[in-house]
PDB file of C-alpha atoms in Angstrom:
ATOM      1  CA  UNK H   7     -59.471  38.621 -67.633  1.00  0.00           C
ATOM      2  CA  UNK H   8     -59.034  42.299 -68.353  1.00  0.00           C
ATOM      3  CA  UNK H   9     -55.755  44.140 -68.039  1.00  0.00           C
ATOM      4  CA  UNK H  10     -56.954  45.894 -64.891  1.00  0.00           C
ATOM      5  CA  UNK H  11     -57.769  42.587 -63.222  1.00  0.00           C
ATOM      6  CA  UNK H  12     -54.425  41.094 -64.196  1.00  0.00           C
ATOM      7  CA  UNK H  13     -52.694  44.153 -62.747  1.00  0.00           C
ATOM      8  CA  UNK H  14     -54.572  43.812 -59.480  1.00  0.00           C
ATOM      9  CA  UNK H  15     -53.599  40.141 -59.171  1.00  0.00           C
ATOM     10  CA  UNK H  16     -49.954  40.922 -59.899  1.00  0.00           C
ATOM     11  CA  UNK H  17     -49.955  43.739 -57.345  1.00  0.00           C
ATOM     12  CA  UNK H  18     -51.493  41.418 -54.769  1.00  0.00           C
ATOM     13  CA  UNK H  19     -48.828  38.792 -55.397  1.00  0.00           C
ATOM     14  CA  UNK H  20     -46.140  41.443 -54.988  1.00  0.00           C
ATOM     15  CA  UNK H  21     -47.581  42.995 -51.846  1.00  0.00           C
ATOM     16  CA  UNK H  22     -48.180  39.701 -50.035  1.00  0.00           C
ATOM     17  CA  UNK H  23     -44.465  38.802 -49.595  1.00  0.00           C
ATOM     18  CA  UNK H  24     -43.625  42.384 -48.670  1.00  0.00           C
ATOM     19  CA  UNK H  25     -46.368  42.498 -46.046  1.00  0.00           C
ATOM     20  CA  UNK H  26     -45.263  39.127 -44.672  1.00  0.00           C
ATOM     21  CA  UNK H  27     -41.661  40.335 -44.386  1.00  0.00           C
ATOM     22  CA  UNK H  28     -42.769  43.486 -42.554  1.00  0.00           C
ATOM     23  CA  UNK H  29     -44.889  41.490 -40.104  1.00  0.00           C
ATOM     24  CA  UNK H  30     -42.082  39.020 -39.416  1.00  0.00           C
ATOM     25  CA  UNK H  31     -39.600  41.854 -38.883  1.00  0.00           C
ATOM     26  CA  UNK H  32     -41.936  43.290 -36.273  1.00  0.00           C
ATOM     27  CA  UNK H  33     -41.746  40.029 -34.316  1.00  0.00           C
ATOM     28  CA  UNK H  34     -37.961  40.170 -33.935  1.00  0.00           C
ATOM     29  CA  UNK H  35     -36.851  40.865 -30.351  1.00  0.00           C
ATOM     30  CA  UNK H  36     -34.621  43.889 -30.045  1.00  0.00           C
ATOM     31  CA  UNK H  37     -32.982  46.139 -30.996  1.00  0.00           C
ATOM     32  CA  UNK H  38     -29.653  46.045 -29.167  1.00  0.00           C
ATOM     33  CA  UNK H  39     -28.989  48.819 -26.672  1.00  0.00           C
ATOM     34  CA  UNK H  40     -26.808  51.608 -27.976  1.00  0.00           C
ATOM     35  CA  UNK H  41     -25.144  54.027 -25.583  1.00  0.00           C
ATOM     36  CA  UNK H  42     -26.095  57.649 -26.330  1.00  0.00           C
ATOM     37  CA  UNK H  43     -23.397  59.678 -28.033  1.00  0.00           C
ATOM     38  CA  UNK H  44     -22.798  62.874 -26.061  1.00  0.00           C
ATOM     39  CA  UNK H  45     -20.516  65.624 -27.247  1.00  0.00           C
ATOM     40  CA  UNK H  46     -17.897  66.086 -24.513  1.00  0.00           C
ATOM     41  CA  UNK H  47     -14.931  68.464 -24.541  1.00  0.00           C
ATOM     42  CA  UNK H  48     -11.492  66.915 -24.698  1.00  0.00           C
ATOM     43  CA  UNK H  49     -10.215  69.121 -21.847  1.00  0.00           C
ATOM     44  CA  UNK H  50     -11.824  71.028 -19.013  1.00  0.00           C
ATOM     45  CA  UNK H  51     -10.831  74.491 -17.870  1.00  0.00           C
ATOM     46  CA  UNK H  52      -8.625  74.389 -14.794  1.00  0.00           C
ATOM     47  CA  UNK H  53      -7.943  70.685 -15.213  1.00  0.00           C
ATOM     48  CA  UNK H  54      -4.638  69.557 -13.742  1.00  0.00           C
ATOM     49  CA  UNK H  55      -2.576  66.694 -15.022  1.00  0.00           C
ATOM     50  CA  UNK H  56      -2.652  63.758 -12.665  1.00  0.00           C
ATOM     51  CA  UNK H  57      -1.816  60.105 -12.614  1.00  0.00           C
ATOM     52  CA  UNK H  58      -4.674  57.666 -13.014  1.00  0.00           C
ATOM     53  CA  UNK H  59      -5.960  56.495  -9.664  1.00  0.00           C
ATOM     54  CA  UNK H  60      -5.219  52.914  -8.754  1.00  0.00           C
ATOM     55  CA  UNK H  61      -8.098  50.792  -7.442  1.00  0.00           C
ATOM     56  CA  UNK H  62      -8.021  50.206  -3.710  1.00  0.00           C
ATOM     57  CA  UNK H  63      -6.903  46.774  -2.622  1.00  0.00           C
ATOM     58  CA  UNK H  64      -9.695  45.525  -0.372  1.00  0.00           C
ATOM     59  CA  UNK H  65      -9.067  41.786  -0.629  1.00  0.00           C
ATOM     60  CA  UNK H  66      -8.296  40.267   2.792  1.00  0.00           C
ATOM     61  CA  UNK H  67      -7.689  43.749   4.201  1.00  0.00           C
ATOM     62  CA  UNK H  68      -8.599  42.694   7.742  1.00  0.00           C
ATOM     63  CA  UNK H  69      -5.608  40.339   7.872  1.00  0.00           C
ATOM     64  CA  UNK H  70      -3.324  43.371   7.910  1.00  0.00           C
ATOM     65  CA  UNK H  71      -4.490  44.006  11.473  1.00  0.00           C
ATOM     66  CA  UNK H  72      -2.759  40.743  12.474  1.00  0.00           C
ATOM     67  CA  UNK H  73      -5.521  39.753  14.888  1.00  0.00           C
ATOM     68  CA  UNK H  74      -6.133  35.968  14.855  1.00  0.00           C
ATOM     69  CA  UNK H  75      -9.471  36.370  16.649  1.00  0.00           C
ATOM     70  CA  UNK H  76     -10.745  38.782  13.997  1.00  0.00           C
ATOM     71  CA  UNK H  77      -9.583  36.460  11.211  1.00  0.00           C
ATOM     72  CA  UNK H  78     -11.478  33.575  12.819  1.00  0.00           C
ATOM     73  CA  UNK H  79     -14.646  35.646  13.173  1.00  0.00           C
ATOM     74  CA  UNK H  80     -14.534  36.735   9.526  1.00  0.00           C
ATOM     75  CA  UNK H  81     -14.036  33.143   8.359  1.00  0.00           C
ATOM     76  CA  UNK H  82     -16.960  31.966  10.495  1.00  0.00           C
ATOM     77  CA  UNK H  83     -19.160  34.788   9.206  1.00  0.00           C
ATOM     78  CA  UNK H  84     -18.414  34.018   5.558  1.00  0.00           C
ATOM     79  CA  UNK H  85     -19.106  30.313   6.153  1.00  0.00           C
ATOM     80  CA  UNK H  86     -22.181  30.578   8.380  1.00  0.00           C
ATOM     81  CA  UNK H  87     -23.944  33.881   7.737  1.00  0.00           C
ATOM     82  CA  UNK H  88     -27.486  33.412   6.442  1.00  0.00           C
ATOM     83  CA  UNK H  89     -27.342  36.391   4.074  1.00  0.00           C
ATOM     84  CA  UNK H  90     -24.229  34.950   2.416  1.00  0.00           C
ATOM     85  CA  UNK H  91     -25.876  31.538   2.155  1.00  0.00           C
ATOM     86  CA  UNK H  92     -28.908  33.142   0.510  1.00  0.00           C
ATOM     87  CA  UNK H  93     -26.731  35.050  -1.968  1.00  0.00           C
ATOM     88  CA  UNK H  94     -24.834  31.862  -2.862  1.00  0.00           C
ATOM     89  CA  UNK H  95     -28.119  30.020  -3.390  1.00  0.00           C
ATOM     90  CA  UNK H  96     -29.252  32.774  -5.752  1.00  0.00           C
ATOM     91  CA  UNK H  97     -26.034  32.390  -7.727  1.00  0.00           C
ATOM     92  CA  UNK H  98     -26.642  28.662  -8.090  1.00  0.00           C
ATOM     93  CA  UNK H  99     -30.205  29.359  -9.204  1.00  0.00           C
ATOM     94  CA  UNK H 100     -29.084  32.002 -11.711  1.00  0.00           C
ATOM     95  CA  UNK H 101     -26.365  29.694 -13.054  1.00  0.00           C
ATOM     96  CA  UNK H 102     -28.904  26.907 -13.574  1.00  0.00           C
ATOM     97  CA  UNK H 103     -31.252  29.331 -15.339  1.00  0.00           C
ATOM     98  CA  UNK H 104     -28.430  30.479 -17.601  1.00  0.00           C
ATOM     99  CA  UNK H 105     -27.507  26.917 -18.535  1.00  0.00           C
ATOM    100  CA  UNK H 106     -31.133  26.098 -19.241  1.00  0.00           C
ATOM    101  CA  UNK H 107     -31.515  29.185 -21.437  1.00  0.00           C
ATOM    102  CA  UNK H 108     -28.272  28.450 -23.285  1.00  0.00           C
ATOM    103  CA  UNK H 109     -29.532  24.937 -23.972  1.00  0.00           C
ATOM    104  CA  UNK H 110     -32.402  26.312 -26.053  1.00  0.00           C
ATOM    105  CA  UNK H 111     -29.872  27.397 -28.702  1.00  0.00           C
ATOM    106  CA  UNK H 112     -28.515  23.858 -29.065  1.00  0.00           C
ATOM    107  CA  UNK H 113     -30.095  20.841 -30.717  1.00  0.00           C
ATOM    108  CA  UNK H 114     -31.787  18.331 -28.438  1.00  0.00           C
ATOM    109  CA  UNK H 115     -30.935  14.664 -28.817  1.00  0.00           C
ATOM    110  CA  UNK H 116     -32.908  11.725 -27.487  1.00  0.00           C
ATOM    111  CA  UNK H 117     -32.102   8.052 -27.702  1.00  0.00           C
ATOM    112  CA  UNK H 118     -33.723   4.861 -26.542  1.00  0.00           C
ATOM    113  CA  UNK H 119     -32.922   1.177 -26.587  1.00  0.00           C
ATOM    114  CA  UNK H 120     -34.369  -2.112 -25.450  1.00  0.00           C
ATOM    115  CA  UNK H 121     -33.478  -5.776 -25.410  1.00  0.00           C
ATOM    116  CA  UNK H 122     -35.820  -8.733 -24.920  1.00  0.00           C
ATOM    117  CA  UNK H 123     -35.283 -12.457 -24.733  1.00  0.00           C
ATOM    118  CA  UNK H 124     -38.160 -14.534 -26.104  1.00  0.00           C
ATOM    119  CA  UNK H 125     -39.028 -18.183 -26.133  1.00  0.00           C
ATOM    120  CA  UNK H 126     -41.254 -19.586 -28.841  1.00  0.00           C
ATOM    121  CA  UNK H 127     -43.893 -22.239 -28.318  1.00  0.00           C
ATOM    122  CA  UNK H 128     -43.119 -25.869 -28.990  1.00  0.00           C
ATOM    123  CA  UNK H 129     -43.065 -26.788 -32.647  1.00  0.00           C
ATOM    124  CA  UNK H 130     -44.361 -29.963 -34.261  1.00  0.00           C
ATOM    125  CA  UNK H 131     -40.964 -31.525 -33.731  1.00  0.00           C
ATOM    126  CA  UNK H 132     -41.370 -31.129 -29.983  1.00  0.00           C
ATOM    127  CA  UNK H 133     -38.586 -28.543 -29.542  1.00  0.00           C
ATOM    128  CA  UNK H 134     -38.760 -24.861 -28.691  1.00  0.00           C
ATOM    129  CA  UNK H 135     -36.566 -21.952 -29.751  1.00  0.00           C
ATOM    130  CA  UNK H 136     -35.144 -19.056 -27.740  1.00  0.00           C
ATOM    131  CA  UNK H 137     -34.132 -15.861 -29.456  1.00  0.00           C
ATOM    132  CA  UNK H 138     -33.079 -12.283 -28.547  1.00  0.00           C
ATOM    133  CA  UNK H 139     -34.658  -9.143 -29.928  1.00  0.00           C
ATOM    134  CA  UNK H 140     -32.972  -5.713 -29.848  1.00  0.00           C
ATOM    135  CA  UNK H 141     -34.461  -2.323 -30.639  1.00  0.00           C
ATOM    136  CA  UNK H 142     -32.816   1.102 -30.777  1.00  0.00           C
ATOM    137  CA  UNK H 143     -34.175   4.546 -31.509  1.00  0.00           C
ATOM    138  CA  UNK H 144     -32.656   7.978 -32.071  1.00  0.00           C
ATOM    139  CA  UNK H 145     -34.338  11.356 -32.298  1.00  0.00           C
ATOM    140  CA  UNK H 146     -32.877  14.846 -32.726  1.00  0.00           C
ATOM    141  CA  UNK H 147     -34.565  18.239 -32.976  1.00  0.00           C
ATOM    142  CA  UNK H 148     -33.476  21.855 -33.181  1.00  0.00           C
ATOM    143  CA  UNK H 149     -35.720  24.831 -32.573  1.00  0.00           C
ATOM    144  CA  UNK H 150     -35.044  27.609 -35.050  1.00  0.00           C
ATOM    145  CA  UNK H 151     -34.625  30.901 -33.169  1.00  0.00           C
ATOM    146  CA  UNK H 152     -36.188  32.929 -35.939  1.00  0.00           C
ATOM    147  CA  UNK H 153     -37.114  36.033 -33.937  1.00  0.00           C
ATOM    148  CA  UNK H 154     -34.216  36.023 -31.447  1.00  0.00           C
ATOM    149  CA  UNK H 155     -36.316  35.295 -28.366  1.00  0.00           C
ATOM    150  CA  UNK H 156     -34.028  32.496 -27.183  1.00  0.00           C
ATOM    151  CA  UNK H 157     -30.919  34.623 -27.640  1.00  0.00           C
ATOM    152  CA  UNK H 158     -32.498  37.418 -25.626  1.00  0.00           C
ATOM    153  CA  UNK H 159     -33.397  34.880 -22.957  1.00  0.00           C
ATOM    154  CA  UNK H 160     -29.759  33.778 -22.755  1.00  0.00           C
ATOM    155  CA  UNK H 161     -28.637  37.399 -22.458  1.00  0.00           C
ATOM    156  CA  UNK H 162     -31.146  38.051 -19.678  1.00  0.00           C
ATOM    157  CA  UNK H 163     -30.035  34.920 -17.832  1.00  0.00           C
ATOM    158  CA  UNK H 164     -26.387  35.973 -18.182  1.00  0.00           C
ATOM    159  CA  UNK H 165     -27.138  39.412 -16.765  1.00  0.00           C
ATOM    160  CA  UNK H 166     -29.097  37.770 -13.959  1.00  0.00           C
ATOM    161  CA  UNK H 167     -26.079  35.624 -13.100  1.00  0.00           C
ATOM    162  CA  UNK H 168     -23.793  38.672 -13.137  1.00  0.00           C
ATOM    163  CA  UNK H 169     -26.206  40.538 -10.865  1.00  0.00           C
ATOM    164  CA  UNK H 170     -26.304  37.619  -8.424  1.00  0.00           C
ATOM    165  CA  UNK H 171     -22.509  37.500  -8.283  1.00  0.00           C
ATOM    166  CA  UNK H 172     -22.313  41.236  -7.638  1.00  0.00           C
ATOM    167  CA  UNK H 173     -24.942  40.853  -4.930  1.00  0.00           C
ATOM    168  CA  UNK H 174     -22.745  38.237  -3.237  1.00  0.00           C
ATOM    169  CA  UNK H 175     -19.726  40.540  -3.403  1.00  0.00           C
ATOM    170  CA  UNK H 176     -21.757  43.387  -1.916  1.00  0.00           C
ATOM    171  CA  UNK H 177     -23.062  41.111   0.832  1.00  0.00           C
ATOM    172  CA  UNK H 178     -19.553  39.909   1.679  1.00  0.00           C
ATOM    173  CA  UNK H 179     -18.198  43.466   1.716  1.00  0.00           C
ATOM    174  CA  UNK H 180     -20.957  44.624   4.068  1.00  0.00           C
ATOM    175  CA  UNK H 181     -20.628  41.532   6.242  1.00  0.00           C
ATOM    176  CA  UNK H 182     -16.868  41.802   6.699  1.00  0.00           C
ATOM    177  CA  UNK H 183     -17.197  45.504   7.497  1.00  0.00           C
ATOM    178  CA  UNK H 184     -19.896  44.818  10.093  1.00  0.00           C
ATOM    179  CA  UNK H 185     -17.848  42.042  11.703  1.00  0.00           C
ATOM    180  CA  UNK H 186     -14.706  44.176  11.866  1.00  0.00           C
ATOM    181  CA  UNK H 187     -16.472  47.268  13.243  1.00  0.00           C
ATOM    182  CA  UNK H 188     -18.466  45.269  15.801  1.00  0.00           C
ATOM    183  CA  UNK H 189     -15.324  43.428  16.885  1.00  0.00           C
ATOM    184  CA  UNK H 190     -13.520  46.743  17.312  1.00  0.00           C
ATOM    185  CA  UNK H 191     -16.425  48.033  19.422  1.00  0.00           C
ATOM    186  CA  UNK H 192     -16.323  44.920  21.605  1.00  0.00           C
ATOM    187  CA  UNK H 193     -12.594  45.314  22.155  1.00  0.00           C
ATOM    188  CA  UNK H 194     -13.116  48.985  22.940  1.00  0.00           C
ATOM    189  CA  UNK H 195     -15.746  48.167  25.566  1.00  0.00           C
ATOM    190  CA  UNK H 196     -13.406  45.598  27.099  1.00  0.00           C
ATOM    191  CA  UNK H 197     -10.671  48.206  27.434  1.00  0.00           C
ATOM    192  CA  UNK H 198     -13.081  50.796  28.876  1.00  0.00           C
ATOM    193  CA  UNK H 199     -14.440  48.286  31.410  1.00  0.00           C
ATOM    194  CA  UNK H 200     -10.936  47.403  32.575  1.00  0.00           C
ATOM    195  CA  UNK H 201     -10.006  51.094  32.802  1.00  0.00           C
ATOM    196  CA  UNK H 202     -13.200  51.940  34.720  1.00  0.00           C
ATOM    197  CA  UNK H 203     -12.566  49.187  37.240  1.00  0.00           C
ATOM    198  CA  UNK H 204      -8.977  50.288  37.806  1.00  0.00           C
ATOM    199  CA  UNK H 205     -10.094  53.901  38.128  1.00  0.00           C
ATOM    200  CA  UNK H 206     -12.814  52.932  40.625  1.00  0.00           C
ATOM    201  CA  UNK H 207     -10.281  51.078  42.804  1.00  0.00           C
ATOM    202  CA  UNK H 208      -7.910  54.037  42.694  1.00  0.00           C
ATOM    203  CA  UNK H 209     -10.708  56.499  43.505  1.00  0.00           C
ATOM    204  CA  UNK H 210     -11.847  54.364  46.443  1.00  0.00           C
ATOM    205  CA  UNK H 211      -8.324  54.437  47.788  1.00  0.00           C
ATOM    206  CA  UNK H 212      -8.239  58.214  47.335  1.00  0.00           C
ATOM    207  CA  UNK H 213     -11.582  58.529  49.148  1.00  0.00           C
ATOM    208  CA  UNK H 214     -10.285  56.490  52.114  1.00  0.00           C
ATOM    209  CA  UNK H 215      -7.149  58.610  52.212  1.00  0.00           C
ATOM    210  CA  UNK H 216      -9.285  61.768  52.170  1.00  0.00           C
ATOM    211  CA  UNK H 217     -11.378  60.381  55.018  1.00  0.00           C
ATOM    212  CA  UNK H 218      -8.191  59.767  57.045  1.00  0.00           C
ATOM    213  CA  UNK H 219      -7.016  63.291  56.300  1.00  0.00           C
ATOM    214  CA  UNK H 220     -10.399  64.648  57.423  1.00  0.00           C
ATOM    215  CA  UNK H 221     -10.066  62.806  60.695  1.00  0.00           C
ATOM    216  CA  UNK H 222      -6.639  64.382  61.106  1.00  0.00           C
ATOM    217  CA  UNK H 223      -8.085  67.803  60.348  1.00  0.00           C
ATOM    218  CA  UNK H 224      -6.266  68.352  57.052  1.00  0.00           C
ATOM    219  CA  UNK H 225      -9.370  67.817  54.853  1.00  0.00           C
ATOM    220  CA  UNK H 226     -13.002  68.786  55.081  1.00  0.00           C
ATOM    221  CA  UNK H 227     -16.173  66.712  54.959  1.00  0.00           C
ATOM    222  CA  UNK H 228     -16.881  68.196  51.527  1.00  0.00           C
ATOM    223  CA  UNK H 229     -13.599  66.786  50.263  1.00  0.00           C
ATOM    224  CA  UNK H 230     -14.553  63.351  51.565  1.00  0.00           C
ATOM    225  CA  UNK H 231     -18.009  63.519  49.953  1.00  0.00           C
ATOM    226  CA  UNK H 232     -16.536  64.618  46.633  1.00  0.00           C
ATOM    227  CA  UNK H 233     -14.007  61.769  46.601  1.00  0.00           C
ATOM    228  CA  UNK H 234     -16.671  59.206  47.520  1.00  0.00           C
ATOM    229  CA  UNK H 235     -18.991  60.560  44.816  1.00  0.00           C
ATOM    230  CA  UNK H 236     -16.332  60.242  42.117  1.00  0.00           C
ATOM    231  CA  UNK H 237     -15.650  56.629  43.067  1.00  0.00           C
ATOM    232  CA  UNK H 238     -19.361  55.775  43.109  1.00  0.00           C
ATOM    233  CA  UNK H 239     -19.912  57.437  39.715  1.00  0.00           C
ATOM    234  CA  UNK H 240     -17.086  55.459  38.134  1.00  0.00           C
ATOM    235  CA  UNK H 241     -18.364  52.195  39.614  1.00  0.00           C
ATOM    236  CA  UNK H 242     -21.882  52.930  38.335  1.00  0.00           C
ATOM    237  CA  UNK H 243     -20.582  53.268  34.760  1.00  0.00           C
ATOM    238  CA  UNK H 244     -19.213  49.703  34.731  1.00  0.00           C
ATOM    239  CA  UNK H 245     -22.592  47.890  34.343  1.00  0.00           C
ATOM    240  CA  UNK H 246     -23.516  50.151  31.412  1.00  0.00           C
ATOM    241  CA  UNK H 247     -20.247  49.346  29.677  1.00  0.00           C
ATOM    242  CA  UNK H 248     -20.728  45.635  30.376  1.00  0.00           C
ATOM    243  CA  UNK H 249     -24.198  45.759  28.806  1.00  0.00           C
ATOM    244  CA  UNK H 250     -22.787  47.447  25.702  1.00  0.00           C
ATOM    245  CA  UNK H 251     -20.062  44.810  25.504  1.00  0.00           C
ATOM    246  CA  UNK H 252     -22.640  42.003  25.771  1.00  0.00           C
ATOM    247  CA  UNK H 253     -24.667  43.623  22.985  1.00  0.00           C
ATOM    248  CA  UNK H 254     -21.597  43.712  20.719  1.00  0.00           C
ATOM    249  CA  UNK H 255     -20.865  40.036  21.440  1.00  0.00           C
ATOM    250  CA  UNK H 256     -24.499  39.190  20.682  1.00  0.00           C
ATOM    251  CA  UNK H 257     -24.276  40.987  17.347  1.00  0.00           C
ATOM    252  CA  UNK H 258     -21.069  39.119  16.487  1.00  0.00           C
ATOM    253  CA  UNK H 259     -22.856  35.845  17.173  1.00  0.00           C
ATOM    254  CA  UNK H 260     -25.651  36.822  14.788  1.00  0.00           C
ATOM    255  CA  UNK H 261     -23.198  37.902  12.079  1.00  0.00           C
ATOM    256  CA  UNK H 262     -21.220  34.665  12.305  1.00  0.00           C
ATOM    257  CA  UNK H 263     -24.319  32.474  12.271  1.00  0.00           C
ATOM    258  CA  UNK H 264     -23.777  31.128  15.779  1.00  0.00           C
ATOM    259  CA  UNK H 265     -26.437  30.939  18.506  1.00  0.00           C
ATOM    260  CA  UNK H 266     -26.704  34.381  20.151  1.00  0.00           C
ATOM    261  CA  UNK H 267     -24.420  34.570  23.173  1.00  0.00           C
TER     262      UNK H 267
END
């Protein structure tokens, strides 16, 4: 073998491990995310010194209204709303996925065992023998996460679980806000209906008094017609308010997971 040939063989032996290392490095999952470094000034022009803002306390805020009916509606909504149930189911699914992914980083163990009781055939002496036989097996394996795929899978499952939990919090926040606002609307319609009915009764009494005054000559027919028209207009607004109130109650039923009222 000439010197040139020996040099080629040696170069090939040297390049083969290097090429293998480069190819294996290309199979590694990653790299990790790095936040971009932005040059920011320490102070801004016109900036005033201020105390750091404290986060708003939103937990159980509706209980500060001291309305037992509202508290009951919120509890029913959290327990029976379909959107909340769906979000909770997604959390359970994401948690199971995370546990399954985390299990790929751990060794797997498998064991088995059996026991049998046997009876041998009769021997030449005319007697038989009974004996027990036991067997046990054990197997363990561990997948080497050479390229980091399993670790990345665990990270993705963890982020999926975090996202599902945040989705539940967002759903609860929206749900409680909808229940509280719809309940306030229903109460407002109740108050407006009661006020409209009282106003209609008072306006009817005023119209009758105006009619009596017209008969006595102290009021005109136009005054009577105006008073009657006001009473009729107020009475006509009551059914519209009642329909709006029924719509609010229907929406509360949907939010709380009850059959629509």
